[in-house]
Short mmCIF file of C-alpha atoms and ligand atoms in Angstrom, two decimals:
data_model
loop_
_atom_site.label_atom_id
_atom_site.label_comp_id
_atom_site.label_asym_id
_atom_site.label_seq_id
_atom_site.Cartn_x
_atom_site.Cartn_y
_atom_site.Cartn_z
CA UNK P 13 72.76 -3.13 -7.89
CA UNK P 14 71.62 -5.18 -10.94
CA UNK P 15 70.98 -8.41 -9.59
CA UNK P 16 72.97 -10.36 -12.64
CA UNK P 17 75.84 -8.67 -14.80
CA UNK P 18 77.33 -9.90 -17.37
CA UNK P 19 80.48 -8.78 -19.14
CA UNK P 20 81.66 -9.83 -22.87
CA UNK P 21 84.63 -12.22 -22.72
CA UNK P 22 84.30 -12.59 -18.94
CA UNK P 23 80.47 -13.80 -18.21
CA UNK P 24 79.25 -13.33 -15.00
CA UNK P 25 80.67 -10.88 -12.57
CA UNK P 26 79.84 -9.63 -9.56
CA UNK P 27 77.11 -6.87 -9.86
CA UNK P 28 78.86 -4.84 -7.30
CA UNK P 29 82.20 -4.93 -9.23
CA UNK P 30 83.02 -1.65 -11.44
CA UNK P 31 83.02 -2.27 -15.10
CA UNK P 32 83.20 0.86 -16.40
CA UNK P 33 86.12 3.15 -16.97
CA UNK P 34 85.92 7.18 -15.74
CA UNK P 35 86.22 7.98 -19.52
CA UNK P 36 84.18 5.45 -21.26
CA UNK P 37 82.49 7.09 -23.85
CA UNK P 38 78.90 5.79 -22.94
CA UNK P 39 79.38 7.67 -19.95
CA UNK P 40 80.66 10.97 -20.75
CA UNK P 41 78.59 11.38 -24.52
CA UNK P 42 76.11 8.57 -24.27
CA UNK P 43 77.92 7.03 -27.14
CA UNK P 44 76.55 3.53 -27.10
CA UNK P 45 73.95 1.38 -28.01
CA UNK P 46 71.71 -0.20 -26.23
CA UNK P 47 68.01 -3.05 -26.12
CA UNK P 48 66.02 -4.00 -23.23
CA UNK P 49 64.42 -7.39 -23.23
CA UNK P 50 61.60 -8.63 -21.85
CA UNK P 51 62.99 -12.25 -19.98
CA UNK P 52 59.47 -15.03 -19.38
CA UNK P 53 60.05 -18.26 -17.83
CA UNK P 54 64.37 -17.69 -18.08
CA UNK P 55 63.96 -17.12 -21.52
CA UNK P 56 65.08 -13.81 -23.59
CA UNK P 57 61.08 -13.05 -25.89
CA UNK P 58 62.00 -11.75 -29.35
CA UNK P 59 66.14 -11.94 -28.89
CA UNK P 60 67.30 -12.35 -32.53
CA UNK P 61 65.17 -9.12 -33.21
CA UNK P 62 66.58 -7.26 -30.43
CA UNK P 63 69.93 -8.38 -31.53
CA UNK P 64 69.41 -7.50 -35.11
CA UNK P 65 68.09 -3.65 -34.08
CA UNK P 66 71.18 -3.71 -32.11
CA UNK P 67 73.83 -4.25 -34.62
CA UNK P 68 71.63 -1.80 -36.98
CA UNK P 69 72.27 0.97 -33.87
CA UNK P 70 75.71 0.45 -33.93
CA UNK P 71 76.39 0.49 -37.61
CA UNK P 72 74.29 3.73 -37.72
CA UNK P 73 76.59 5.32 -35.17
CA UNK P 74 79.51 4.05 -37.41
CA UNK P 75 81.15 1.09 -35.14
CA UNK P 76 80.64 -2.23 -35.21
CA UNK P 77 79.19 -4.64 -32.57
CA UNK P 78 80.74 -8.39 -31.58
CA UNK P 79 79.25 -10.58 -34.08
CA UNK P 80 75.64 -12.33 -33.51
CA UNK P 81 77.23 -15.49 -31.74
CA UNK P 82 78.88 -12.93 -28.68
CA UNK P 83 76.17 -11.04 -28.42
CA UNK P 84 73.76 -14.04 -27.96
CA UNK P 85 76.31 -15.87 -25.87
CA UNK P 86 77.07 -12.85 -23.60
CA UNK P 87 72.87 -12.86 -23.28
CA UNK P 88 73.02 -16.72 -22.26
CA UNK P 89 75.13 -16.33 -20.07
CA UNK P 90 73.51 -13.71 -17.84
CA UNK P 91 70.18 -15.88 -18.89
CA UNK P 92 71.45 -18.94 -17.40
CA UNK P 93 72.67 -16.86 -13.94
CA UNK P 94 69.14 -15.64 -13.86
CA UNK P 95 67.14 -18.64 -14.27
CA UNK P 96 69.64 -19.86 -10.87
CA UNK P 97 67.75 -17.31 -9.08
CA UNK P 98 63.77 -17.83 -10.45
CA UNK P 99 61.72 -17.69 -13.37
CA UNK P 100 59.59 -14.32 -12.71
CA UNK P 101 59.39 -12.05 -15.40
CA UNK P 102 62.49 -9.94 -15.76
CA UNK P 103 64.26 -7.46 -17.98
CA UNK P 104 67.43 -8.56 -19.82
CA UNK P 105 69.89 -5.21 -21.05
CA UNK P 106 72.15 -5.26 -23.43
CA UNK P 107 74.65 -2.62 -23.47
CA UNK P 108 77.73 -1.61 -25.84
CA UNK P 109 79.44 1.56 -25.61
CA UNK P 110 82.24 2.81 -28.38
CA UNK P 111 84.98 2.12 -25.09
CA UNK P 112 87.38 4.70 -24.02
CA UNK P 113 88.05 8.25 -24.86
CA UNK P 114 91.37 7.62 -26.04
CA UNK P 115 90.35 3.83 -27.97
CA UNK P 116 90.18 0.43 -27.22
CA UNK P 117 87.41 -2.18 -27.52
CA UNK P 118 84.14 -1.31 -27.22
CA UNK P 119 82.68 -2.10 -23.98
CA UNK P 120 80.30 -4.37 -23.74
CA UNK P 121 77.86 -6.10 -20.66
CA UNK P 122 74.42 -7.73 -19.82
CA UNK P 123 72.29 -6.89 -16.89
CA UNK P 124 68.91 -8.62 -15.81
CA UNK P 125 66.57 -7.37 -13.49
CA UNK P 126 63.23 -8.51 -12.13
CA UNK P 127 60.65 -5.88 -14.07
CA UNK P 128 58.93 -3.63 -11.34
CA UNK P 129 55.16 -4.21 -10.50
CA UNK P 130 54.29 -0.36 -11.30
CA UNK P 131 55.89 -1.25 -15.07
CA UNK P 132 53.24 -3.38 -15.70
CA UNK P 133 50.41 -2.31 -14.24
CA UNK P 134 49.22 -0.01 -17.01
CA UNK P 135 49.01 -3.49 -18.88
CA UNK P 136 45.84 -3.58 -16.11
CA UNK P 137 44.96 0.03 -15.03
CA UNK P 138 46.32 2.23 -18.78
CA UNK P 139 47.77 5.38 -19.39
CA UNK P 140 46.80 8.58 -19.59
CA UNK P 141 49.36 10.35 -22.21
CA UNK P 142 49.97 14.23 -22.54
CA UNK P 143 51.56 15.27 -25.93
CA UNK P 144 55.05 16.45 -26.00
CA UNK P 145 56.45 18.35 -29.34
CA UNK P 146 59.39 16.66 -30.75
CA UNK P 147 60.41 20.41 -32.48
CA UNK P 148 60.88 18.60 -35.72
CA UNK P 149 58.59 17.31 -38.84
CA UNK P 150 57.53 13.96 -39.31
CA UNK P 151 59.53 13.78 -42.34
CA UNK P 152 62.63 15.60 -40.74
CA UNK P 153 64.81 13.13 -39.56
CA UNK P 154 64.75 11.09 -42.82
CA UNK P 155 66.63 14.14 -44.14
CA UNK P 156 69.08 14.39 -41.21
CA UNK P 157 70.49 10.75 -40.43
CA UNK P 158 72.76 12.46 -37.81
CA UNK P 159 69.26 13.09 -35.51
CA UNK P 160 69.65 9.40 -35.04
CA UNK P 161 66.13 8.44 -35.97
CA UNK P 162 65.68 4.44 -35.56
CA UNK P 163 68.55 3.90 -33.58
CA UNK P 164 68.59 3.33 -29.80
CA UNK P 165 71.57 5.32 -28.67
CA UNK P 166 72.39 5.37 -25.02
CA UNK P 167 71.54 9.41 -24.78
CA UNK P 168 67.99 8.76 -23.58
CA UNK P 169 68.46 12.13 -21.16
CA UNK P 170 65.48 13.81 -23.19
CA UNK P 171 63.11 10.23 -22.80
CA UNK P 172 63.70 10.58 -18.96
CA UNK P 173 62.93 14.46 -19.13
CA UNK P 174 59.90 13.93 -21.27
CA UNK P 175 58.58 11.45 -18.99
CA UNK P 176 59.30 13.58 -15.74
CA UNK P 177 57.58 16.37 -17.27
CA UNK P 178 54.94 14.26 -18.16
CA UNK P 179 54.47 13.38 -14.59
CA UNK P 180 54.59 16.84 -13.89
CA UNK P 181 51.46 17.43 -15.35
CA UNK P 182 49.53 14.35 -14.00
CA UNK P 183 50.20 12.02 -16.36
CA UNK P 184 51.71 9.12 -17.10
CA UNK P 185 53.68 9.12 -19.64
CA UNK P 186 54.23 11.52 -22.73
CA UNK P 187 53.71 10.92 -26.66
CA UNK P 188 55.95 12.45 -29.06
CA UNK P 189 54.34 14.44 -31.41
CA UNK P 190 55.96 15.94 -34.82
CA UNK P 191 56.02 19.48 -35.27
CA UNK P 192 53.73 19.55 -38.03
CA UNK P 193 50.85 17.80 -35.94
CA UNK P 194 51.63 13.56 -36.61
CA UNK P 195 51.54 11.18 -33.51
CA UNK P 196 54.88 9.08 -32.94
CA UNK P 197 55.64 7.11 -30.72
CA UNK P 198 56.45 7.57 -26.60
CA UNK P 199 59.22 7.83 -25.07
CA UNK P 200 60.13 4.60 -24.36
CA UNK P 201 57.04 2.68 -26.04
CA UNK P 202 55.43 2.42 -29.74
CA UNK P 203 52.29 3.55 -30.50
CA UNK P 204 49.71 1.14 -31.92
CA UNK P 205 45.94 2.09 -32.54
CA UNK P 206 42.96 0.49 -34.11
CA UNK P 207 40.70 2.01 -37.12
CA UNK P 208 37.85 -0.63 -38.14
CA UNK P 209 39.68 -4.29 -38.16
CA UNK P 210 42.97 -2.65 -39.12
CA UNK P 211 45.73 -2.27 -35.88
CA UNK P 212 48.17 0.24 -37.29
CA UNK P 213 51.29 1.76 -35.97
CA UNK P 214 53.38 4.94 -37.10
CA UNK P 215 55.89 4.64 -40.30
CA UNK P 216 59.82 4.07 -39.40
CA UNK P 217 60.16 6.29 -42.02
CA UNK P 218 59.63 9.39 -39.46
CA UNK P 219 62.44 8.41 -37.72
CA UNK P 220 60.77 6.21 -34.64
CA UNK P 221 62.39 3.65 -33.17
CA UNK P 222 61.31 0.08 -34.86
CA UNK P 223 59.57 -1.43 -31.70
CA UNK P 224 60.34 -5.41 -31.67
CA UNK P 225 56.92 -5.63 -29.46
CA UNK P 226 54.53 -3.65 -32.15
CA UNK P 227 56.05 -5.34 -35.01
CA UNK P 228 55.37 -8.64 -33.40
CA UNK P 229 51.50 -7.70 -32.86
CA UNK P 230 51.42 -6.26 -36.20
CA UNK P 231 53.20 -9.66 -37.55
CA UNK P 232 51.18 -11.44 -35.79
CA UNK P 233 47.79 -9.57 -36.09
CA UNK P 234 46.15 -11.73 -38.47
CA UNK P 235 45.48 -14.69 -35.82
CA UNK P 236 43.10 -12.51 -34.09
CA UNK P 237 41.10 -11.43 -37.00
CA UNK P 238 42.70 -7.78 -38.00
CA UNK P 239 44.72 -6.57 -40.06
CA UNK P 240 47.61 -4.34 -40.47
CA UNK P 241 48.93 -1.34 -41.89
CA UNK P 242 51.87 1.34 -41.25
CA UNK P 243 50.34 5.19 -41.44
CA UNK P 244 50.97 9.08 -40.12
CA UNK P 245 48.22 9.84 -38.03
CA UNK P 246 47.47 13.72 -36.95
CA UNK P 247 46.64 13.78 -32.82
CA UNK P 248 43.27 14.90 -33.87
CA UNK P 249 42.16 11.74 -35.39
CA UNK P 250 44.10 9.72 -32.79
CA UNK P 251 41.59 10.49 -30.48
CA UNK P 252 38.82 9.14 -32.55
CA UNK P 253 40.49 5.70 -32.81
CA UNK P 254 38.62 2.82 -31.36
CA UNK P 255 41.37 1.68 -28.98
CA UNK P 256 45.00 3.18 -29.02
CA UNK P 257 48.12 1.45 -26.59
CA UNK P 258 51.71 1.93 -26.02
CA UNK P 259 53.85 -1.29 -26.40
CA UNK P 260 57.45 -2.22 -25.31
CA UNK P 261 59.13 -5.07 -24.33
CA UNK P 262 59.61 -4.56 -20.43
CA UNK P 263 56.07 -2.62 -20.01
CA UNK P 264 53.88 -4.74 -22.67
CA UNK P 265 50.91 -3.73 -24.17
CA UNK P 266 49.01 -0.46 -22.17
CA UNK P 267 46.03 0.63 -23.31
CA UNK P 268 45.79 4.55 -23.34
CA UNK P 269 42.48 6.18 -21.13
CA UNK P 270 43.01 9.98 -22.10
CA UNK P 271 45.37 11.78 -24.59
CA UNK P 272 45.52 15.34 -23.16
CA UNK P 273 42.99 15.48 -20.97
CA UNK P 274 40.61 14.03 -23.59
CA UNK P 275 39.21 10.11 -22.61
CA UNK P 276 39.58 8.39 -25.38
CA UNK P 277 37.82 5.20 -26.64
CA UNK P 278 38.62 1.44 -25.06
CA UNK P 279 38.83 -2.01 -26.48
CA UNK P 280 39.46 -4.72 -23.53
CA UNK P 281 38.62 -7.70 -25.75
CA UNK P 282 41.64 -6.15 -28.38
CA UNK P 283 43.64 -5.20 -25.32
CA UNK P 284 43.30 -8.72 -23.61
CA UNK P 285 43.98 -10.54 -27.47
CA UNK P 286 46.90 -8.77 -27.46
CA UNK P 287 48.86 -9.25 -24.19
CA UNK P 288 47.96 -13.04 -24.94
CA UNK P 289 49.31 -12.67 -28.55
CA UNK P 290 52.41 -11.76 -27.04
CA UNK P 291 52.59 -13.37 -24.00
CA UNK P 292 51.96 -10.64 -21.11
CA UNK P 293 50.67 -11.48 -18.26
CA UNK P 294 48.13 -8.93 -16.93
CA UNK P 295 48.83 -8.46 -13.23
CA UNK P 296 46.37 -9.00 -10.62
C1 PLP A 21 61.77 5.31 -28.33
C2 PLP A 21 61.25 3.92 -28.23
N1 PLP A 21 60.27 3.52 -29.06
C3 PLP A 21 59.76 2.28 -29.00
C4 PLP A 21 60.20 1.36 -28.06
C5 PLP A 21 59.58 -0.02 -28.01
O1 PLP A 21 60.48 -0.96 -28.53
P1 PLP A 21 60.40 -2.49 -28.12
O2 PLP A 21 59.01 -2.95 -28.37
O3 PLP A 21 61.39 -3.13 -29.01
O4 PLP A 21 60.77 -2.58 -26.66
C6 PLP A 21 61.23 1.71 -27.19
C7 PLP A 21 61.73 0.74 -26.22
O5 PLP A 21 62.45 1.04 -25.33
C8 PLP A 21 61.76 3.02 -27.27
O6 PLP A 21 62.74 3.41 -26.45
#
């Protein structure tokens, strides 16, 4: 049970309450939209640019979400339910679905949840990532909008069966690799590596997902002395970088131990500059 929900037009409900309809169209195609927001001290970190991605998903999948002032007023409203219960770091969802089978208005709800201790340890203990083809080029969903590159669309099936398999094979989480050799991005997380004093993260031009978290660092990158720059990578000179993470909003910045095996090379002074860029704490 999510320990606050939130529904459009309503506010708060309670979390044990159905909200959802048997043929809802989030449910039976995973056709919906979706952010997950990292909540500090009752407060929603980088909102207006999860909102912004958010309308961007829905307009990509052709429907249009409540306007900005809903949206963010739905959010405050399952903010200010939260911060009733504690201020411990917590993960806010938005969710909109296209409604039911047969039309209607879309459905839309918040949920917050405190964030899990084993999401945020890799912020202290890392990752070791195994690669995971993607089947297409780097260049490949550019060319085929309907491959939903950039837009965070409910059907996240494949994430969770990437990341299983992942597990599978003793790691800890996968990285998405293009079919013609380029790192991506993870499943759930952006990838963000260091060459010299330059932090650089992957192109949304091969169809990632534009992280809020990685385009904060990168925004921000300049305050602790780098600075920035959007390029393909091939795996093979991944591993040679001088410090490579994963960032998202719930987990944070994780800095990567081993890509396949192979241990790759460490930077705890970056890693620590960045959790305090963005305001992670690093659990004990
Ligand atoms: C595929 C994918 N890439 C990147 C990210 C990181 O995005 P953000 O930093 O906005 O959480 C996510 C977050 O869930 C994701 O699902």
């Amino acid at each position: 049970m999510a320990t606050v929900t939130a529904v459009l037009h309503r506010g708060v409900v309670d979390s044990d309450e159905p909200i959802l309809c048997a043929d809802d169209l989030g449910v039976l195609r995973g056709d919906g939209v979706f952010e997950t927001i990292n909540v500090r001290q009752g407060k929603a970190f980088l909102l207006d640019e999860h909102l912004a991605r958010m309308a961007n998903s829905a307009l990509r999948m052709e429907f249009e979400l409540p306007d900005r002032a809903e949206m963010a007023e739905l959010a405050e409203q399952a903010l200010a339910a939260w911060r009733e219960r504690g201020t411990g770091e917590a993960a806010l969802r938005l969710v909109a679905t296209r409604g039911r089978e047969h039309g209607g208005p879309l459905t839309v709800f918040a949920t917050i949840d405190p964030v899990p201790r084993a999401r945020i340890l890799p912020r202290r203990d890392g990752l070791r990532l195994v690669t995971a083809s993607l089947g297409v080029d780097a260049d490949a969903r550019g060319r085929a909008p309907w491959l939903l590159g950039g837009v965070k669309a409910l059907s996240y099936a494949s994430m969770m069966s990437v990341l299983r398999w992942a597990k599978s094979q003793g790691a800890d989480d996968a990285l998405w690799v293009s079919a013609d050799g380029y790192a991506l991005e993870g499943p759930t997380s952006s990838l963000v590596w260091l060459d010299g004093d330059t932090l650089c993260t992957t192109p949304v031009s091969t169809g990632i997902l534009p992280g809020t978290t990685s385009a904060f660092l990168l925004g921000n990158a300049e305050r602790i002395g780098l600075r920035t720059a959007e390029r393909l990578i091939a795996v093979e000179d991944l591993v040679k970088a001088e410090g490579i993470w994963l960032t998202s909003s719930v987990r944070g910045v994780a800095f990567i131990t081993s890509i396949d095996d192979q241990s790759v090379a460490q930077r705890p002074d970056i890693t620590a500059e960045l959790e305090k860029l963005a305001g992670f704490e690093v659990p004990s």
